[in-house]
Short mmCIF file of C-alpha atoms in Angstrom, two decimals:
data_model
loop_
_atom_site.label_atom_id
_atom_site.label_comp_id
_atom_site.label_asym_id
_atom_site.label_seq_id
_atom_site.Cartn_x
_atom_site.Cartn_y
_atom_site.Cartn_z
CA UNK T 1 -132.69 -29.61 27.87
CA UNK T 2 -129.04 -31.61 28.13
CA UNK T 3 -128.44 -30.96 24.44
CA UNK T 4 -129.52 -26.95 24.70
CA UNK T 5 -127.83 -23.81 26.16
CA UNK T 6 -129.75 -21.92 28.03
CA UNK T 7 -128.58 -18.01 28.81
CA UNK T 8 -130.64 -15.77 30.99
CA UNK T 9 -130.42 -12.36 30.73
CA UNK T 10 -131.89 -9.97 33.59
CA UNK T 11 -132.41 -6.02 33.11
CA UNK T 12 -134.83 -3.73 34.76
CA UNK T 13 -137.82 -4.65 32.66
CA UNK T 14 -137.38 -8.04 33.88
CA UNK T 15 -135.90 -11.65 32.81
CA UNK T 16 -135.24 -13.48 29.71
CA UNK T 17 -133.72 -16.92 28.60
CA UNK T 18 -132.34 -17.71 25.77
CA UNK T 19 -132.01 -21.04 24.11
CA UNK T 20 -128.91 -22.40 21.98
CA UNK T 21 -128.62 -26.24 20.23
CA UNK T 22 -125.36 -27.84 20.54
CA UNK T 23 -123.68 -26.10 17.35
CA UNK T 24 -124.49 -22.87 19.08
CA UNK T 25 -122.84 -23.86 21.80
CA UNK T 26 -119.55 -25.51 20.25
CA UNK T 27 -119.25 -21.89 18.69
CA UNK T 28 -119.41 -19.77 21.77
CA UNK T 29 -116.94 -22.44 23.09
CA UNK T 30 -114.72 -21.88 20.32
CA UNK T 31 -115.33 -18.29 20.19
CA UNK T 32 -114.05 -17.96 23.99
CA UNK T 33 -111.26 -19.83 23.51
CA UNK T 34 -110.24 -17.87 20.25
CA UNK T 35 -110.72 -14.71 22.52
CA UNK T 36 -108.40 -16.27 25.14
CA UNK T 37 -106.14 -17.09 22.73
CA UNK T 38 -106.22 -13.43 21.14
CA UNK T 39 -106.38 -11.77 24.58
CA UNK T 40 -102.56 -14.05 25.69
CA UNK T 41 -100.81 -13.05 22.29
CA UNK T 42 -102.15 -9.34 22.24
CA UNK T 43 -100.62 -9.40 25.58
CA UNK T 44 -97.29 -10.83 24.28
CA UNK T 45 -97.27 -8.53 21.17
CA UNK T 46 -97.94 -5.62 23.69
CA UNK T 47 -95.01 -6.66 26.01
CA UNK T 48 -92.66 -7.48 22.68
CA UNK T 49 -93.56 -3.96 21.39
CA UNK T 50 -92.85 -1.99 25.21
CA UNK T 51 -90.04 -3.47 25.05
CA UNK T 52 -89.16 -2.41 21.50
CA UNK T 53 -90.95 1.43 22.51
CA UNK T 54 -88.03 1.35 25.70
CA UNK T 55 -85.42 0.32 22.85
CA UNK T 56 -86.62 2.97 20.75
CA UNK T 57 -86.72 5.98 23.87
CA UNK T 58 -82.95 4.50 24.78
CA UNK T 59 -82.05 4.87 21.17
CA UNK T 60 -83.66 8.12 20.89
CA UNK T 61 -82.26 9.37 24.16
CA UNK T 62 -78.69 8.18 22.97
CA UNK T 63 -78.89 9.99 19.55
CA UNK T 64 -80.76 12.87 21.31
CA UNK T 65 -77.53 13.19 23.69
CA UNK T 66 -75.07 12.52 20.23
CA UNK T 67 -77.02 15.51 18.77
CA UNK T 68 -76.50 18.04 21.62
CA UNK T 69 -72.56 16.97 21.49
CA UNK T 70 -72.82 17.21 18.29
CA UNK T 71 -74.27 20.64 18.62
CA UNK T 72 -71.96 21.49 21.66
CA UNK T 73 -68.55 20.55 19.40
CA UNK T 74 -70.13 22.31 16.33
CA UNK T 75 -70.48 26.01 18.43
CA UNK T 76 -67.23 25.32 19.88
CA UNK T 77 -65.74 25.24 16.20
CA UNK T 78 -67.73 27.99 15.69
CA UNK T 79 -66.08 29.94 18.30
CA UNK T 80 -62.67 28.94 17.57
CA UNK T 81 -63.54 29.83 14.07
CA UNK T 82 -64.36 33.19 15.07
CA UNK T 83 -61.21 33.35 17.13
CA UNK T 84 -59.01 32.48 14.15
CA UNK T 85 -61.13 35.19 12.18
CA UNK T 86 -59.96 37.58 15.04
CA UNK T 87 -56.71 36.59 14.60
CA UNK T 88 -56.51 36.71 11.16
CA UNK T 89 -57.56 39.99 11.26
CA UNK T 90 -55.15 41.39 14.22
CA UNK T 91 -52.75 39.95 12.22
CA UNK T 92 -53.39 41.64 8.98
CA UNK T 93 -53.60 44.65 11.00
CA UNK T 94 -50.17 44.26 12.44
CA UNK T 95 -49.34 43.76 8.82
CA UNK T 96 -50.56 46.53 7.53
CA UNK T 97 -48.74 48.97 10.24
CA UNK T 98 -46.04 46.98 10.00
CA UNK T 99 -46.01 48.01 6.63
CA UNK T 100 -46.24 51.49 7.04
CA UNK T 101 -44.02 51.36 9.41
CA UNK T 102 -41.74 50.22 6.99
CA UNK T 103 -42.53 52.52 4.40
CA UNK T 104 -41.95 55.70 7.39
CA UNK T 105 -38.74 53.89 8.49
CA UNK T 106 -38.09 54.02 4.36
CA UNK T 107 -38.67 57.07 3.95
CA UNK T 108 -36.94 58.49 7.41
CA UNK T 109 -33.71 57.02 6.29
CA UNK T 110 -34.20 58.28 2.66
CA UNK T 111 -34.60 61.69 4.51
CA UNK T 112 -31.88 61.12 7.06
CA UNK T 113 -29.73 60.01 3.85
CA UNK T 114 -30.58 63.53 1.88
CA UNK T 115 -30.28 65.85 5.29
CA UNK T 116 -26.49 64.26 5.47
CA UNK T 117 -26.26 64.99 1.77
CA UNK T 118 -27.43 68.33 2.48
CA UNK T 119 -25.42 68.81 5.76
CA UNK T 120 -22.29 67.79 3.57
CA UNK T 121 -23.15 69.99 0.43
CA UNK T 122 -23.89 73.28 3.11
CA UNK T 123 -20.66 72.29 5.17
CA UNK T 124 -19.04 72.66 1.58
CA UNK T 125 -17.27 69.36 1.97
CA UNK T 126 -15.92 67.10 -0.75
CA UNK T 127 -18.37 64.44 -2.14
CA UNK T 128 -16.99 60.71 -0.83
CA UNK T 129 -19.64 58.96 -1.82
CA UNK T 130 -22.51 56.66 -0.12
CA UNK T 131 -22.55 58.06 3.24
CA UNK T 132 -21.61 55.31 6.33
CA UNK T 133 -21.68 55.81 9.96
CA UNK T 134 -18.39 56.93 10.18
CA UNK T 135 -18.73 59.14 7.53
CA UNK T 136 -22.08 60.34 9.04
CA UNK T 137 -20.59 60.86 12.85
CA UNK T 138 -17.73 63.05 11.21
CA UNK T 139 -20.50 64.97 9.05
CA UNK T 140 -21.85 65.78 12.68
CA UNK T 141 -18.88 66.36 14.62
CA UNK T 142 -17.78 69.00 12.21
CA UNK T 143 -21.18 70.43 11.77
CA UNK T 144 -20.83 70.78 15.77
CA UNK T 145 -17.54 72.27 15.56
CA UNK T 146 -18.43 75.06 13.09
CA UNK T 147 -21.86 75.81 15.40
CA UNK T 148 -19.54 76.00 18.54
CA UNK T 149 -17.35 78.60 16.26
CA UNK T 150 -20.11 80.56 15.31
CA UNK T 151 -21.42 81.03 18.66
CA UNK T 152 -18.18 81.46 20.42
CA UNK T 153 -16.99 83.89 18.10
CA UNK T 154 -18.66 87.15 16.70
CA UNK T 155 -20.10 86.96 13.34
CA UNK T 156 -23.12 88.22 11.45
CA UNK T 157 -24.26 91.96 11.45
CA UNK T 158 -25.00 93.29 14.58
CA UNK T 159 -28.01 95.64 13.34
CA UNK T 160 -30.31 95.90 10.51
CA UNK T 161 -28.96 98.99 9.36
CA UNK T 162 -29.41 101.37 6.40
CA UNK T 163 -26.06 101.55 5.09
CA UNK T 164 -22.17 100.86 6.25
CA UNK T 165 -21.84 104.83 6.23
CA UNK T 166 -17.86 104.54 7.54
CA UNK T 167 -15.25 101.30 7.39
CA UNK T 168 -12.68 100.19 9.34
CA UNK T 169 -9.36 101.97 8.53
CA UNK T 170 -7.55 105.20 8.64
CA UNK T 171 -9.95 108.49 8.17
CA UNK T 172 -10.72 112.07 8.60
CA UNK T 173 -13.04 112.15 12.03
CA UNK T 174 -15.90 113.76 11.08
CA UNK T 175 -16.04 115.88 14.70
CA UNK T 176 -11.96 116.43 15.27
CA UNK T 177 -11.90 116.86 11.70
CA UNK T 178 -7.82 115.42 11.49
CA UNK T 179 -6.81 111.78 10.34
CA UNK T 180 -7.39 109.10 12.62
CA UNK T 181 -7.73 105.52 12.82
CA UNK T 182 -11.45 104.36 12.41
CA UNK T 183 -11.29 100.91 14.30
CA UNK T 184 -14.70 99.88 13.40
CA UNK T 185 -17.69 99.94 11.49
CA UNK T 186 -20.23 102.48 11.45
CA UNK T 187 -24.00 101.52 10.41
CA UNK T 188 -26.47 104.17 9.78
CA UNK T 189 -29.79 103.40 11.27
CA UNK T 190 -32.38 105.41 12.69
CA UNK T 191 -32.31 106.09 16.63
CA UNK T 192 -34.08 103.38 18.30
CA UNK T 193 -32.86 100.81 15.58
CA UNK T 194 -32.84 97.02 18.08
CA UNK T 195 -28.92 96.08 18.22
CA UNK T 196 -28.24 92.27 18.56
CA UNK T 197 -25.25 90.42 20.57
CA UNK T 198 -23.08 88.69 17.16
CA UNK T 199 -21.80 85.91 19.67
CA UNK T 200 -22.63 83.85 22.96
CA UNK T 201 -20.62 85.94 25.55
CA UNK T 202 -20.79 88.46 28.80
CA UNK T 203 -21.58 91.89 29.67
CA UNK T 204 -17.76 93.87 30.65
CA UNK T 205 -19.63 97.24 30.71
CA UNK T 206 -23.10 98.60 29.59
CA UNK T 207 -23.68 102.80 30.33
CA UNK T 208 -22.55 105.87 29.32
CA UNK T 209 -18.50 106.03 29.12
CA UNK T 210 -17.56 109.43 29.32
CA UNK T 211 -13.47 109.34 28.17
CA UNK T 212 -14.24 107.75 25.04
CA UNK T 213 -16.63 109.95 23.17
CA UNK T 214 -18.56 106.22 22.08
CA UNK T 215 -21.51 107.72 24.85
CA UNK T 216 -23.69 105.07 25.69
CA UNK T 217 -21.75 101.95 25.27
CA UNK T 218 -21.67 98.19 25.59
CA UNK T 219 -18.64 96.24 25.78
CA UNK T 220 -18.80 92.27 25.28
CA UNK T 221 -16.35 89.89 26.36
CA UNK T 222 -16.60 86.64 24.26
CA UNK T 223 -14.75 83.20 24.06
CA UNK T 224 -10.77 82.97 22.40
CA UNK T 225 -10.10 86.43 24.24
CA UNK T 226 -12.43 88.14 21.48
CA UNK T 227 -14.51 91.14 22.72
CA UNK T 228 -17.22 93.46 20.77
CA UNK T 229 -18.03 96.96 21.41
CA UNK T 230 -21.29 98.75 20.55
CA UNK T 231 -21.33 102.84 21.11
CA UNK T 232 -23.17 105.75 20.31
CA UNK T 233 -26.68 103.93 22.19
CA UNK T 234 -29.86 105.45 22.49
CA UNK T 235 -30.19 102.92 25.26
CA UNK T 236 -28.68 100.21 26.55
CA UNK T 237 -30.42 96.69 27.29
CA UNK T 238 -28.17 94.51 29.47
CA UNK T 239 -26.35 95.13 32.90
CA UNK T 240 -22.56 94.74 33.15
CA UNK T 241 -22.16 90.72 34.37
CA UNK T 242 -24.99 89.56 32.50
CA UNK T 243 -24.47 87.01 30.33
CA UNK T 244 -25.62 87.16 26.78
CA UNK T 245 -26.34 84.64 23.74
CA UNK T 246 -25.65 84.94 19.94
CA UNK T 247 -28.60 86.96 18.31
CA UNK T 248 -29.81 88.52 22.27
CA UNK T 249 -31.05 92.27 21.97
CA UNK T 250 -28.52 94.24 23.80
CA UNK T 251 -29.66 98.06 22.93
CA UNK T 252 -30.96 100.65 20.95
CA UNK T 253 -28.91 102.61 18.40
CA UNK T 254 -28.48 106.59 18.70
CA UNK T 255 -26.78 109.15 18.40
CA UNK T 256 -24.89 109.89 22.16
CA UNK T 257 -21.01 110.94 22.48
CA UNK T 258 -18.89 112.53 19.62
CA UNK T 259 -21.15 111.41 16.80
CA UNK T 260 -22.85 113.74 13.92
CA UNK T 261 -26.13 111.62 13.53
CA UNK T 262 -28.13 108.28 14.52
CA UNK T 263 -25.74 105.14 14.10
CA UNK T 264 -23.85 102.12 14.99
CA UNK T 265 -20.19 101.74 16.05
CA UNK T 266 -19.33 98.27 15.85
CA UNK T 267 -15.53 97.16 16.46
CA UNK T 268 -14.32 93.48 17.09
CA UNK T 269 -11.18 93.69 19.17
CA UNK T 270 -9.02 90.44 20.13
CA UNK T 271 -6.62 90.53 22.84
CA UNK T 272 -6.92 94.08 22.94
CA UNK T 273 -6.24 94.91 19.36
CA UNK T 274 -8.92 95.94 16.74
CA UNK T 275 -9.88 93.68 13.75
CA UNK T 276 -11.68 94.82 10.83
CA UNK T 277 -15.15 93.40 11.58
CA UNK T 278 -15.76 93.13 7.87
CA UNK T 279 -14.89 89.54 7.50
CA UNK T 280 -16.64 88.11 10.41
CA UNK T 281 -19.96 90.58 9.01
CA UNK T 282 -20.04 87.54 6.04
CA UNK T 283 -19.16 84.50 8.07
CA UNK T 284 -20.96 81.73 8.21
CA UNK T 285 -21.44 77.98 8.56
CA UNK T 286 -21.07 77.85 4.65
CA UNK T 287 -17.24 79.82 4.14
CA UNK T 288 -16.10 78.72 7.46
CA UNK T 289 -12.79 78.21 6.24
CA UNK T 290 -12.17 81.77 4.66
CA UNK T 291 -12.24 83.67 8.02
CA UNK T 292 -9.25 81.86 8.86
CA UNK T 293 -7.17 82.86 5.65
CA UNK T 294 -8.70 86.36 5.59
CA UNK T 295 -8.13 87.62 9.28
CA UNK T 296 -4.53 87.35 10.16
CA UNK T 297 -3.89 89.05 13.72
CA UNK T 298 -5.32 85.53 14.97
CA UNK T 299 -3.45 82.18 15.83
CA UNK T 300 -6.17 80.46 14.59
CA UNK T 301 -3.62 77.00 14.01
CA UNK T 302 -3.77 76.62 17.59
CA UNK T 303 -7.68 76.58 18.23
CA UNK T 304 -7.33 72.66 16.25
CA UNK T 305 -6.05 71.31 19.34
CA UNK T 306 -8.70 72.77 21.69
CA UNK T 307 -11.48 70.17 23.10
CA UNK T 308 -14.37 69.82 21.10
CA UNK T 309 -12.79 71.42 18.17
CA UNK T 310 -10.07 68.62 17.27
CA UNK T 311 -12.70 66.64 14.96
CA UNK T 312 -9.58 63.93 14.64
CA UNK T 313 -9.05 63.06 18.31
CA UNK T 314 -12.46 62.45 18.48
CA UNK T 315 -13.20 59.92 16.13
CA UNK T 316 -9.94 57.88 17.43
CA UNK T 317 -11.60 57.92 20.80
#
């Protein structure tokens, strides 16, 4: 029995030996000690390779934390990217308008340059040139002066009349029927015809003025000691006082006083004295000038040195 093995096994059904020689047993002996052996360096491996696996997470865990920078830095460059695109954009927009801005501002001064050509050409000035500032400011100031002329004193037709049936000058009066001096015009219009004021100016007397024979009559007193008288009304519009302006309606045209049928009597007086209204019927901003050579019971030289009509002492201020 020294040189045998002897294993007994025990299960429910009961007991049983086995029997091994000596090589059996040198096998089982090496067999254990190869399992020991196997069990110590599996162990080792399994340590070497935890350690490795904790390497690897702490790697991984690094380049997992590199990737969501990564990703972080790559959406902020998207951002800023679309930021820039914004900008871009805004600015191409400010280009754009400031583009057509340009092209408005281009085409105001190209406008603004043929309105001062015009104003020049209407004002029937001489042709200097390219058109400056200065030459622009006295374009104005005597486009100004003309308008404060025109509005100041009478001008223009008074009525839209059918015909100039009588003129200013001596004549047989169609009612006294003996020579006498016509001091106006007379239009022919149909009663009820609108009358208009022919400058800025205010009411001396409006009603029926019985001495006269001009009936229903309106009497305006205007700048430059220039007055203008309307007669023979149907009706009169304004009250004695009452200021008027250039082109206001001011009555109705009729037939009231010493007068054979529906008209106007229209005189322009200065100082007192009758003018023939003819020349101021034509004047305009156009033949400025000619009133001045044509009318000649006026001291029109010393108007020039009236405030805002001296166009020189202005542009030396």
């Amino acid at each position: 029995m020294r040189n045998k093995l002897v294993i007994t096994l025990t299960t429910v059904y009961g007991s049983r030996q086995y029997t091994f020689n000596q090589v059996a047993k040198y096998l089982l002996a090496i067999f254990i000690v190869l399992s020991a052996i196997s069990f110590f360096v599996s162990n080792a491996l399994l340590v070497v390779k935890t350690d490795d696996l904790a390497d690897l997470e702490e790697d991984h865990q690094v380049l997992t934390e590199n990737y969501e920078l990564m990703v972080g830095s790559q959406q902020l460059y998207i951002e800023e990217l679309k930021d820039l695109s914004l900008s871009l954009s805004s600015l191409k927009e400010e280009k754009n308008q400031l583009k057509e801005e340009n092209l408005r501002i281009g085409e105001l001064n190209a406008s603004l340059d043929n309105s001062l050509y015009g104003l020049q050409e209407l004002l029937g000035l001489s042709d200097e040139g390219e058109i400056d500032a200065l030459r622009a400011e006295e374009l104005t100031i005597e486009a100004n002066k003309r308008l404060f002329f025109l509005h100041s004193i009478p001008n223009g037709v008074p009525i839209q009349a059918i015909r100039i049936s009588d003129k200013f000058g001596s004549r047989i009066h169609p009612v006294k029927k003996k020579r006498v001096m016509h001091h106006g015009i007379d239009f022919k219009a149909n009663r009820g015809t609108p009358i208009y004021a022919t400058a800025d100016g205010v009411v001396e007397f409006g009603g029926y003025h019985k001495s006269s024979g001009f009936g229903k009559l309106i009497i305006l007193q205007h700048n430059f000691g220039f007055k203008t008288y309307f007669a023979h009304l149907d009706a009169v519009k304004v009250k004695s006082g009452e200021f008027v302006s250039k082109g206001q309606l001011i009555g109705l045209s009729g037939n009231t006083g010493l007068s054979t049928g529906p008209h106007l009597h229209y005189e322009i007086r200065h100082l007192f004295t009758p003018i023939n209204p003819e020349p101021f019927l034509s004047w305009n901003i156009t033949n400025f000038d000619t009133l001045f050579t044509k009318v000649k019971g006026v001291k029109w030289a010393s108007l020039k040195e009236m405030y805002p009509l001296n166009q020189h002492s202005q542009l030396s201020q």
